[in-house]
Coordinates of C-alpha atoms in Angstrom, one line a residue:
M30 CA 71.5 39.9 220.4
G31 CA 71.3 41.4 217.0
S32 CA 68.5 43.1 214.9
L33 CA 65.9 41.2 212.9
P34 CA 66.7 40.9 209.2
L35 CA 65.3 43.8 207.2
I36 CA 63.7 41.7 204.5
F37 CA 61.9 39.7 207.1
L38 CA 60.5 42.9 208.7
N39 CA 59.4 44.3 205.3
H40 CA 57.3 41.2 204.5
N41 CA 55.9 40.4 207.9
I42 CA 55.5 43.8 209.6
L43 CA 51.8 43.5 210.1
Y44 CA 52.0 40.0 211.5
L45 CA 54.8 41.1 213.9
K46 CA 52.8 44.1 215.2
V47 CA 49.9 41.9 216.1
F48 CA 52.3 39.3 217.6
M49 CA 54.2 41.7 219.7
I50 CA 51.1 43.3 221.1
L51 CA 49.8 39.9 222.2
F52 CA 53.2 38.9 223.5
L53 CA 53.8 42.0 225.6
S54 CA 50.3 41.8 227.0
C55 CA 51.1 38.4 228.4
V56 CA 54.7 39.2 229.6
P57 CA 54.6 42.5 231.3
N58 CA 58.4 43.0 231.7
R59 CA 61.5 42.2 229.8
T60 CA 65.0 42.7 231.0
N61 CA 68.1 43.2 228.9
L62 CA 70.7 40.9 230.5
C63 CA 73.3 41.8 227.9
P64 CA 74.4 45.4 228.2
N65 CA 75.2 47.4 225.1
H66 CA 73.2 45.0 222.9
S67 CA 69.7 46.3 222.3
L68 CA 66.6 44.3 221.2
A69 CA 64.8 45.4 218.1
I70 CA 61.3 45.9 219.5
L71 CA 58.6 47.3 217.2
E72 CA 56.6 50.3 218.4
V73 CA 53.5 49.1 220.2
P74 CA 51.2 50.8 222.8
V75 CA 52.8 50.5 226.3
P76 CA 52.0 51.9 229.7
P77 CA 53.4 55.4 230.3
R78 CA 56.8 55.7 231.9
F79 CA 57.2 56.9 235.4
N80 CA 58.9 60.3 235.6
S81 CA 60.9 61.6 238.6
T82 CA 57.9 63.3 240.1
N83 CA 55.6 60.3 240.3
I84 CA 58.4 58.0 241.3
V85 CA 59.0 60.2 244.4
S86 CA 55.3 60.3 245.0
S87 CA 55.0 56.5 244.7
L88 CA 57.9 56.0 247.2
E89 CA 56.2 58.3 249.6
T90 CA 53.2 56.0 249.8
L91 CA 55.2 53.2 251.3
S92 CA 54.6 52.4 254.9
L93 CA 58.1 52.2 256.6
D94 CA 59.7 51.8 259.9
G95 CA 62.5 54.0 258.6
Y96 CA 62.3 56.8 256.1
F97 CA 63.2 58.2 252.6
S98 CA 65.3 61.2 252.0
F99 CA 64.7 63.0 248.7
E100 CA 66.9 66.0 249.2
N101 CA 70.5 66.8 250.1
N102 CA 71.7 63.3 249.2
H103 CA 75.0 64.2 247.7
H104 CA 76.8 62.0 250.2
A105 CA 75.2 59.0 248.5
A106 CA 76.9 60.0 245.2
K107 CA 80.4 59.5 246.8
D108 CA 82.5 56.6 247.8
F109 CA 86.0 55.8 248.9
G110 CA 87.2 55.7 245.3
N111 CA 86.1 59.4 244.9
I112 CA 86.2 59.2 241.1
Y113 CA 82.6 58.4 240.1
H114 CA 79.6 60.5 241.4
Y115 CA 76.0 59.5 240.5
L116 CA 73.2 61.3 242.4
P117 CA 70.2 59.2 243.5
S118 CA 66.6 60.3 243.5
A119 CA 66.1 59.0 247.0
V120 CA 68.0 57.4 249.9
L121 CA 66.3 54.9 252.1
Y122 CA 67.2 54.8 255.8
P123 CA 65.7 51.4 256.8
K124 CA 65.0 50.4 260.4
S125 CA 63.8 46.9 259.5
V126 CA 64.2 44.3 256.8
P127 CA 60.6 44.8 255.6
D128 CA 61.6 48.4 254.8
I129 CA 64.1 47.0 252.2
S130 CA 61.9 44.2 250.9
N131 CA 58.9 46.5 250.5
T132 CA 60.9 49.1 248.6
I133 CA 62.4 46.6 246.2
R134 CA 59.1 44.9 245.7
H135 CA 57.6 48.3 244.9
V136 CA 60.3 49.0 242.3
F137 CA 59.8 45.5 240.9
E138 CA 56.1 46.0 240.5
M139 CA 56.7 49.2 238.6
G140 CA 58.2 47.0 235.9
S141 CA 60.1 48.2 232.9
A142 CA 58.0 51.3 232.7
S143 CA 60.4 52.7 235.3
E144 CA 64.1 53.4 235.1
L145 CA 64.4 53.1 238.9
K146 CA 67.2 50.9 240.2
V147 CA 68.4 50.1 243.7
A148 CA 71.9 50.0 245.2
A149 CA 72.8 48.9 248.7
R150 CA 75.4 51.3 250.4
G151 CA 77.4 50.1 253.4
H152 CA 80.3 52.1 254.5
A153 CA 80.8 53.4 251.0
H154 CA 84.2 51.8 250.5
S155 CA 83.6 50.9 246.9
L156 CA 86.0 52.3 244.3
Q157 CA 84.2 52.9 241.1
G158 CA 80.6 53.9 242.0
Q159 CA 79.5 50.3 242.6
A160 CA 77.3 51.3 245.6
Q161 CA 75.7 54.3 243.7
A162 CA 72.4 54.4 241.7
D163 CA 72.1 57.2 239.2
Q164 CA 68.6 58.7 239.7
G165 CA 67.7 55.5 241.6
V166 CA 67.3 54.5 245.2
V167 CA 70.3 54.0 247.5
I168 CA 69.7 52.0 250.6
N169 CA 71.8 53.1 253.6
M170 CA 72.6 49.7 255.1
E171 CA 74.3 51.1 258.2
S172 CA 70.8 52.2 259.4
L173 CA 70.2 48.5 260.2
Q174 CA 73.1 48.5 262.8
G175 CA 70.6 48.8 265.6
L176 CA 69.5 45.2 265.1
E177 CA 70.8 43.0 267.9
M178 CA 73.9 40.9 267.5
L179 CA 73.4 37.4 268.9
V180 CA 76.6 35.4 269.9
H181 CA 76.1 31.7 270.2
T182 CA 78.8 29.7 272.1
G183 CA 79.5 26.0 271.9
N184 CA 81.4 23.6 269.7
M185 CA 80.7 25.6 266.6
P186 CA 80.3 29.2 267.8
Y187 CA 78.8 31.9 265.6
V188 CA 77.3 35.3 265.6
D189 CA 74.1 36.5 263.9
V190 CA 74.5 40.1 262.7
S191 CA 72.8 42.6 260.4
G192 CA 74.1 43.0 256.9
G193 CA 74.7 46.7 257.7
E194 CA 76.9 46.0 260.8
L195 CA 80.5 47.0 260.8
W196 CA 83.1 44.3 261.3
I197 CA 84.8 46.4 264.0
N198 CA 81.5 46.3 266.0
I199 CA 81.3 42.5 265.6
L200 CA 84.9 42.3 266.9
H201 CA 84.1 44.2 270.0
E202 CA 80.9 42.3 270.7
T203 CA 82.4 38.8 270.1
L204 CA 85.4 39.5 272.2
K205 CA 83.1 39.9 275.2
H206 CA 82.6 36.1 274.9
G207 CA 86.2 35.4 274.2
L208 CA 85.5 34.8 270.5
A209 CA 86.2 36.4 267.2
P210 CA 85.6 35.8 263.4
K211 CA 88.3 33.7 261.7
S212 CA 88.9 35.7 258.6
W213 CA 89.2 39.5 258.2
T214 CA 89.8 42.4 255.9
D215 CA 92.7 44.7 256.6
Y216 CA 90.2 47.5 257.3
L217 CA 87.4 46.7 259.8
H218 CA 85.2 49.7 259.3
L219 CA 83.3 48.0 256.5
T220 CA 79.8 46.4 256.5
V221 CA 79.2 42.7 256.6
G222 CA 77.0 42.8 253.5
G223 CA 79.7 44.8 251.6
T224 CA 82.6 42.4 252.2
L225 CA 80.5 39.3 251.7
S226 CA 79.3 40.6 248.4
N227 CA 82.9 40.6 247.2
A228 CA 85.0 38.2 249.3
G229 CA 86.7 39.8 252.3
I230 CA 90.4 39.1 252.2
S231 CA 93.4 39.6 254.5
G232 CA 96.4 37.8 255.7
Q233 CA 94.4 35.0 257.3
A234 CA 93.0 33.9 254.0
F235 CA 95.7 31.4 253.3
Q236 CA 94.5 29.4 256.3
H237 CA 90.8 30.1 256.6
G238 CA 89.9 31.3 253.1
P239 CA 88.2 34.7 252.6
Q240 CA 85.2 35.9 254.7
I241 CA 82.7 34.4 252.3
N242 CA 84.1 30.9 253.3
N243 CA 83.2 31.5 256.9
V244 CA 79.5 32.1 256.7
Y245 CA 76.9 29.6 257.9
Q246 CA 73.7 31.3 256.8
L247 CA 72.4 34.4 255.1
E248 CA 69.1 36.4 254.9
V249 CA 68.8 38.0 251.5
V250 CA 66.3 40.3 249.9
T251 CA 66.1 39.4 246.2
G252 CA 65.5 41.7 243.2
K253 CA 61.8 40.7 243.5
G254 CA 61.6 41.9 247.1
E255 CA 61.4 38.4 248.5
V256 CA 63.1 37.8 251.9
V257 CA 64.9 34.4 251.7
T258 CA 66.9 32.5 254.3
C259 CA 69.7 30.5 252.6
S260 CA 72.6 28.3 253.5
E261 CA 74.6 25.4 252.1
K262 CA 71.5 23.1 252.7
Q263 CA 68.7 25.6 252.2
N264 CA 68.3 27.6 249.0
A265 CA 71.9 26.8 248.3
D266 CA 72.0 28.3 244.8
L267 CA 71.1 31.8 246.1
F268 CA 73.5 31.3 249.1
Y269 CA 76.5 30.6 246.9
G270 CA 75.4 33.2 244.3
V271 CA 75.2 36.0 246.8
L272 CA 78.6 35.3 248.3
G273 CA 81.0 37.1 246.1
G274 CA 78.1 38.0 243.8
L275 CA 78.7 41.8 243.7
G276 CA 75.2 42.5 245.0
Q277 CA 73.6 41.2 241.7
F278 CA 71.2 38.7 243.1
G279 CA 70.1 40.2 246.4
I280 CA 70.9 42.4 249.4
I281 CA 72.4 40.7 252.4
T282 CA 70.3 41.8 255.4
R283 CA 71.6 39.2 258.0
A284 CA 74.5 36.8 258.2
R285 CA 75.6 34.0 260.5
I286 CA 79.4 34.3 260.9
S287 CA 81.7 31.5 262.1
L288 CA 83.7 32.2 265.2
E289 CA 86.8 30.8 267.0
P290 CA 88.5 31.5 270.4
A291 CA 90.1 34.9 270.3
P292 CA 93.7 35.4 271.5
K293 CA 94.9 38.3 273.7
M294 CA 98.1 39.3 272.0
V295 CA 99.8 39.3 268.6
K296 CA 103.5 39.0 267.8
W297 CA 103.9 41.2 264.7
I298 CA 107.0 40.7 262.5
R299 CA 108.4 42.3 259.4
V300 CA 111.5 41.2 257.4
L301 CA 112.9 42.6 254.1
Y302 CA 114.1 41.0 250.9
S303 CA 115.9 42.5 247.9
D304 CA 115.2 39.5 245.6
F305 CA 111.6 38.8 244.6
S306 CA 112.1 35.1 243.8
I307 CA 113.5 34.5 247.4
F308 CA 110.7 36.6 248.9
S309 CA 107.9 34.7 247.0
K310 CA 109.5 31.3 247.7
D311 CA 109.5 32.1 251.5
Q312 CA 105.9 33.2 251.3
E313 CA 104.8 30.1 249.6
Q314 CA 106.7 27.9 252.0
L315 CA 105.0 29.6 255.0
I316 CA 101.5 29.2 253.6
S317 CA 102.1 25.5 253.1
S318 CA 103.8 24.9 256.5
E319 CA 102.1 23.2 259.5
N320 CA 101.8 25.4 262.6
S321 CA 102.7 28.4 260.5
F322 CA 101.9 32.0 261.3
D323 CA 98.3 33.1 261.7
Y324 CA 98.6 36.0 259.3
I325 CA 100.9 36.4 256.3
E326 CA 101.0 39.3 253.9
G327 CA 103.7 41.1 251.9
L328 CA 104.5 44.6 250.6
V329 CA 106.5 46.0 247.8
I330 CA 108.6 49.0 248.7
I331 CA 109.7 51.3 245.9
N332 CA 112.3 54.0 246.5
K333 CA 111.4 54.7 250.2
T334 CA 113.1 55.6 253.4
G335 CA 111.6 54.8 256.8
L336 CA 110.4 51.5 255.3
L337 CA 108.3 50.0 257.9
N338 CA 105.3 52.3 258.0
N339 CA 102.7 53.5 255.6
W340 CA 99.2 54.8 255.8
R341 CA 97.6 51.4 256.2
S342 CA 99.6 50.4 259.3
S343 CA 100.8 51.5 262.7
F344 CA 103.7 49.1 263.1
R345 CA 105.9 50.1 266.1
P346 CA 109.1 47.9 266.2
K347 CA 111.0 47.3 269.4
D348 CA 113.9 49.1 267.9
P349 CA 112.3 52.1 266.1
L350 CA 115.6 53.9 265.6
Q351 CA 117.0 51.0 263.5
A352 CA 113.8 50.8 261.5
N353 CA 113.5 54.4 260.7
Q354 CA 117.2 54.7 259.7
F355 CA 116.9 51.8 257.3
S356 CA 117.0 53.1 253.7
S357 CA 116.2 51.3 250.4
D358 CA 119.0 53.3 248.6
G359 CA 116.7 53.5 245.6
R360 CA 116.2 49.7 245.5
T361 CA 112.9 47.9 245.2
L362 CA 112.5 45.9 248.4
Y363 CA 109.9 43.3 249.5
C364 CA 108.6 43.2 253.0
L365 CA 107.2 39.9 254.5
E366 CA 104.7 40.7 257.2
M367 CA 103.8 37.9 259.6
S368 CA 101.8 37.6 262.9
K369 CA 101.4 34.9 265.5
Y370 CA 98.5 35.0 267.9
F371 CA 99.0 34.0 271.6
N372 CA 97.9 34.4 275.1
P373 CA 100.3 35.7 277.8
D374 CA 100.8 32.3 279.4
E375 CA 101.9 30.9 275.9
T376 CA 104.7 33.4 275.4
K377 CA 107.6 31.0 275.7
T378 CA 106.0 28.4 273.4
M379 CA 105.1 31.1 270.9
N380 CA 108.6 32.5 270.7
Q381 CA 110.1 29.0 270.2
S382 CA 107.6 28.4 267.3
I383 CA 108.5 31.7 265.7
E384 CA 112.2 31.1 266.0
K385 CA 111.8 27.8 264.2
L386 CA 109.7 29.4 261.4
L387 CA 112.1 32.3 260.9
S388 CA 115.1 30.0 260.8
K389 CA 113.8 28.6 257.5
L390 CA 113.5 32.0 255.8
S391 CA 116.2 33.8 253.7
Y392 CA 115.5 37.5 254.5
I393 CA 118.2 40.1 254.8
P394 CA 119.5 39.3 258.4
S395 CA 119.7 42.9 259.6
T396 CA 116.1 43.6 258.8
L397 CA 114.2 41.6 261.4
F398 CA 111.7 43.9 263.1
Q399 CA 109.3 42.8 265.8
S400 CA 106.5 44.2 267.9
E401 CA 103.9 42.9 270.3
V402 CA 100.4 44.4 270.4
P403 CA 96.9 43.5 271.7
Y404 CA 94.9 41.5 269.3
I405 CA 92.3 44.2 268.8
E406 CA 95.0 46.8 268.1
F407 CA 96.5 44.6 265.4
L408 CA 93.2 43.9 263.6
D409 CA 92.2 47.6 263.7
R410 CA 95.7 48.8 262.6
V411 CA 94.5 50.7 259.5
H412 CA 92.0 52.8 261.3
V413 CA 94.7 54.4 263.4
S414 CA 96.3 55.8 260.2
E415 CA 92.9 56.6 258.7
K416 CA 92.3 59.1 261.6
K417 CA 95.7 60.7 261.0
L418 CA 95.0 61.2 257.3
Q419 CA 91.5 62.5 258.0
A420 CA 93.0 65.1 260.3
K421 CA 95.2 66.3 257.4
G422 CA 92.5 66.2 254.8
L423 CA 94.2 63.3 252.9
W424 CA 91.7 60.5 253.4
E425 CA 88.9 61.7 251.1
V426 CA 91.1 61.9 248.0
P427 CA 90.7 59.8 244.8
H428 CA 91.7 56.2 245.3
P429 CA 92.2 54.6 241.9
W430 CA 93.0 51.2 243.4
L431 CA 93.7 48.1 241.4
N432 CA 93.4 44.6 242.8
F433 CA 94.4 41.3 241.1
F434 CA 94.6 37.6 241.6
I435 CA 97.7 36.4 239.8
P436 CA 98.5 32.7 239.2
K437 CA 101.6 31.5 241.1
S438 CA 103.1 30.3 237.8
R439 CA 103.1 33.8 236.4
I440 CA 103.8 36.0 239.5
S441 CA 107.5 36.3 238.7
E442 CA 106.8 37.5 235.2
F443 CA 104.3 40.0 236.6
A444 CA 106.7 41.3 239.2
E445 CA 109.5 41.7 236.8
E446 CA 107.5 43.8 234.4
V447 CA 105.4 45.8 236.8
F448 CA 107.9 46.5 239.6
G449 CA 110.9 46.6 237.2
N450 CA 109.6 48.6 234.3
I451 CA 106.2 50.2 235.0
L452 CA 106.6 51.3 238.6
T453 CA 110.1 52.6 238.9
D454 CA 110.1 55.9 241.0
T455 CA 107.2 55.7 243.4
S456 CA 104.0 53.7 244.0
N457 CA 101.8 56.5 245.3
G458 CA 100.6 54.1 248.1
P459 CA 101.1 50.7 249.6
I460 CA 101.4 47.6 247.3
L461 CA 100.3 44.4 248.9
I462 CA 101.4 41.0 247.5
Y463 CA 100.9 37.6 249.1
P464 CA 99.9 34.1 248.2
V465 CA 96.8 32.1 249.2
N466 CA 95.8 28.4 248.9
Q467 CA 93.0 27.7 246.5
S468 CA 92.0 24.6 248.6
K469 CA 90.8 27.0 251.3
W470 CA 88.4 28.8 249.0
N471 CA 85.0 27.5 248.2
N472 CA 84.6 27.3 244.4
N473 CA 80.8 27.2 244.6
T474 CA 80.6 31.0 245.3
S475 CA 80.3 33.7 242.6
L476 CA 83.9 34.8 243.2
V477 CA 86.2 33.9 240.3
T478 CA 89.9 33.1 240.9
P479 CA 92.8 31.8 238.7
D480 CA 92.7 28.1 238.0
E481 CA 95.8 27.2 240.1
D482 CA 96.4 25.7 243.5
V483 CA 98.2 28.8 244.7
F484 CA 97.6 32.4 243.5
Y485 CA 98.6 35.8 244.7
L486 CA 96.6 38.8 245.8
V487 CA 98.3 41.9 244.4
A488 CA 96.7 45.2 245.5
F489 CA 97.9 48.7 244.4
L490 CA 96.4 51.0 247.1
T491 CA 97.2 54.3 245.4
S492 CA 96.0 57.8 246.5
A493 CA 95.9 60.7 244.1
M494 CA 96.5 64.2 245.1
P495 CA 93.7 66.6 244.2
S496 CA 94.5 69.1 241.4
S497 CA 98.0 67.5 240.9
T498 CA 99.2 67.1 237.3
G499 CA 102.3 65.3 238.3
R500 CA 103.1 61.7 239.1
D501 CA 100.8 61.7 242.1
G502 CA 97.9 63.0 240.1
L503 CA 94.8 61.0 239.1
E504 CA 95.5 61.1 235.4
H505 CA 99.0 59.8 235.8
I506 CA 97.9 56.9 238.1
L507 CA 95.1 55.9 235.8
T508 CA 97.5 55.8 232.9
Q509 CA 99.8 53.7 235.0
N510 CA 97.0 51.4 235.9
K511 CA 96.1 51.0 232.2
R512 CA 99.7 50.0 231.5
I513 CA 99.5 47.3 234.1
L514 CA 96.1 46.0 232.8
D515 CA 97.4 46.1 229.2
F516 CA 100.4 44.1 230.2
C517 CA 98.3 41.4 231.9
A518 CA 96.1 41.1 228.9
T519 CA 99.0 41.0 226.3
A520 CA 101.0 38.5 228.4
Q521 CA 97.8 36.4 229.0
L522 CA 98.7 35.9 232.6
G523 CA 95.3 34.4 233.5
M524 CA 94.8 37.0 236.1
K525 CA 91.4 37.9 237.6
Q526 CA 90.4 41.3 239.0
Y527 CA 89.4 41.4 242.6
L528 CA 86.8 44.1 243.2
P529 CA 86.4 44.0 239.4
H530 CA 85.5 47.0 237.2
Y531 CA 84.8 46.6 233.5
N532 CA 83.0 48.7 230.9
T533 CA 81.8 46.1 228.4
L534 CA 79.8 42.9 228.3
E535 CA 82.7 41.1 226.6
E536 CA 85.0 42.1 229.5
W537 CA 82.6 40.8 232.1
Q538 CA 82.1 37.5 230.1
A539 CA 85.9 37.1 230.0
H540 CA 86.1 37.8 233.7
F541 CA 83.6 35.1 234.7
G542 CA 84.7 32.7 232.0
S543 CA 83.0 29.3 232.4
H544 CA 81.0 30.8 235.3
W545 CA 79.3 33.4 233.1
K546 CA 76.3 31.2 232.1
V547 CA 75.5 30.4 235.8
F548 CA 75.9 34.1 236.7
V549 CA 73.4 35.1 234.0
Q550 CA 70.9 32.4 235.0
R551 CA 71.1 33.5 238.6
K552 CA 70.4 37.1 237.6
S553 CA 67.4 36.0 235.6
A554 CA 66.1 34.0 238.6
Y555 CA 66.7 36.4 241.5
D556 CA 66.7 39.9 239.8
P557 CA 64.9 39.4 236.5
L558 CA 64.4 43.2 235.9
A559 CA 68.1 44.0 236.7
I560 CA 67.1 46.4 239.5
L561 CA 70.0 45.7 241.9
A562 CA 73.6 47.0 242.0
P563 CA 73.5 49.0 238.8
G564 CA 76.9 50.6 239.7
H565 CA 78.8 47.5 238.5
R566 CA 77.3 48.1 235.0
I567 CA 77.1 44.4 234.3
F568 CA 73.3 44.2 233.4
Q569 CA 71.1 46.9 232.1
K570 CA 67.4 47.3 232.8
A571 CA 65.4 47.3 229.5
I572 CA 63.2 50.4 229.6
R573 CA 60.0 50.8 227.6
T574 CA 59.5 54.1 225.9
S575 CA 56.1 55.5 225.3

């Protein structure tokens, strides 16, 4: 959106002044849905802007079941990424959905005379300040955890949960009924609203799709403060928009999650490869096989000894001495990680099934490592390592993570450049790499993926050491990340970022591609003042100046 031509302004300035005054009196608020592109608006009398003092005063007038905090809110200016820090003016601790809807409606009714924006904060596992609101309102969604979880059994079991509920709590509650959600993330101490606003991906995604594919119904508070129940058959546009929608169209306050019978045990297996093409071929074979494993992921191991453990796992093989003594000898290796779920009375059948599946793989024969663990221990495997790192003060460090979806047709080219030339000495954290089937993903949601039947998730889960200026320092890792991003752009791999982070409108448009028009239309429909999720820096609220 550009400026009006100068000659037109010179000859019609009086007419435009009158027109703009009349126009603005009829349309109280305008939103700039195109960041970094400003409208040329002539100076006309407008209502005075709200300052920080009367914003706080106005919030204090709201009748709530919960409460606002206006001081000592520095925790709300932090997230897992620990790189961006934006201090809010207030933090809402809601005890009911009306607390959230009334607050958002209040901000909406302030109109564009206020700069106030609103961000929903779950377990704060965002990476680049996405759950922060600079001088705005942060809603602490975990305050809604007290709302009752309702498990429904039957032919199509499900559980109704709060958007602020942690997945680990859902696991514990559903297991009481012999049930569990179908699709997971690797780390379970995340909120339902947080993962459903992105996708929610783990090694089950090749079979069940991401978590956003396993939702029957949502309750959403829009950017107008409206509370809307939506599903595939009711308010479907909002339902699909919110799923994977980065919080842009509404805050998820309740979700109905699909369940399946839960197993008791997990057979957990890791094997190693030295050749990427063989590794990827085996992965792709497994995700297309009938009666395959229940969980399939992969890891890249660069110049490591003691190969089978890292901070995101607590894998304990039956032969720990052999595993710990295995050395990469400076090579880049690839670890295929698989799991099969079973109940104790199915052990014999399960072992036969695994033996058949493994017989078709071409891993290094001496690198078969196996373990058997309870189902809940397997799903909560990352939390064990989290507690160890917290005890050492190594959990709350910067995490400049980078997550991609790479088309199957370009994954070898990506691996050759990134693992062969860019990352040569160390990875500063686990690197995940595994394929998924596009057919298992619902293309109606806001999530964008490569346009191929099979694509890979590649995740660089790096940690930066505070104050370090070396290869494990933040500056070096960010430079390394930029090299990877630049390569993807130059090679035109057709990749899409997962948990995306961009700085310009053009980058966001390129990310969404043909979906951008619908994305903007939904923003205009459900959050016309661009109040919600400002941390993504996609849309900017147009602020009137007095």
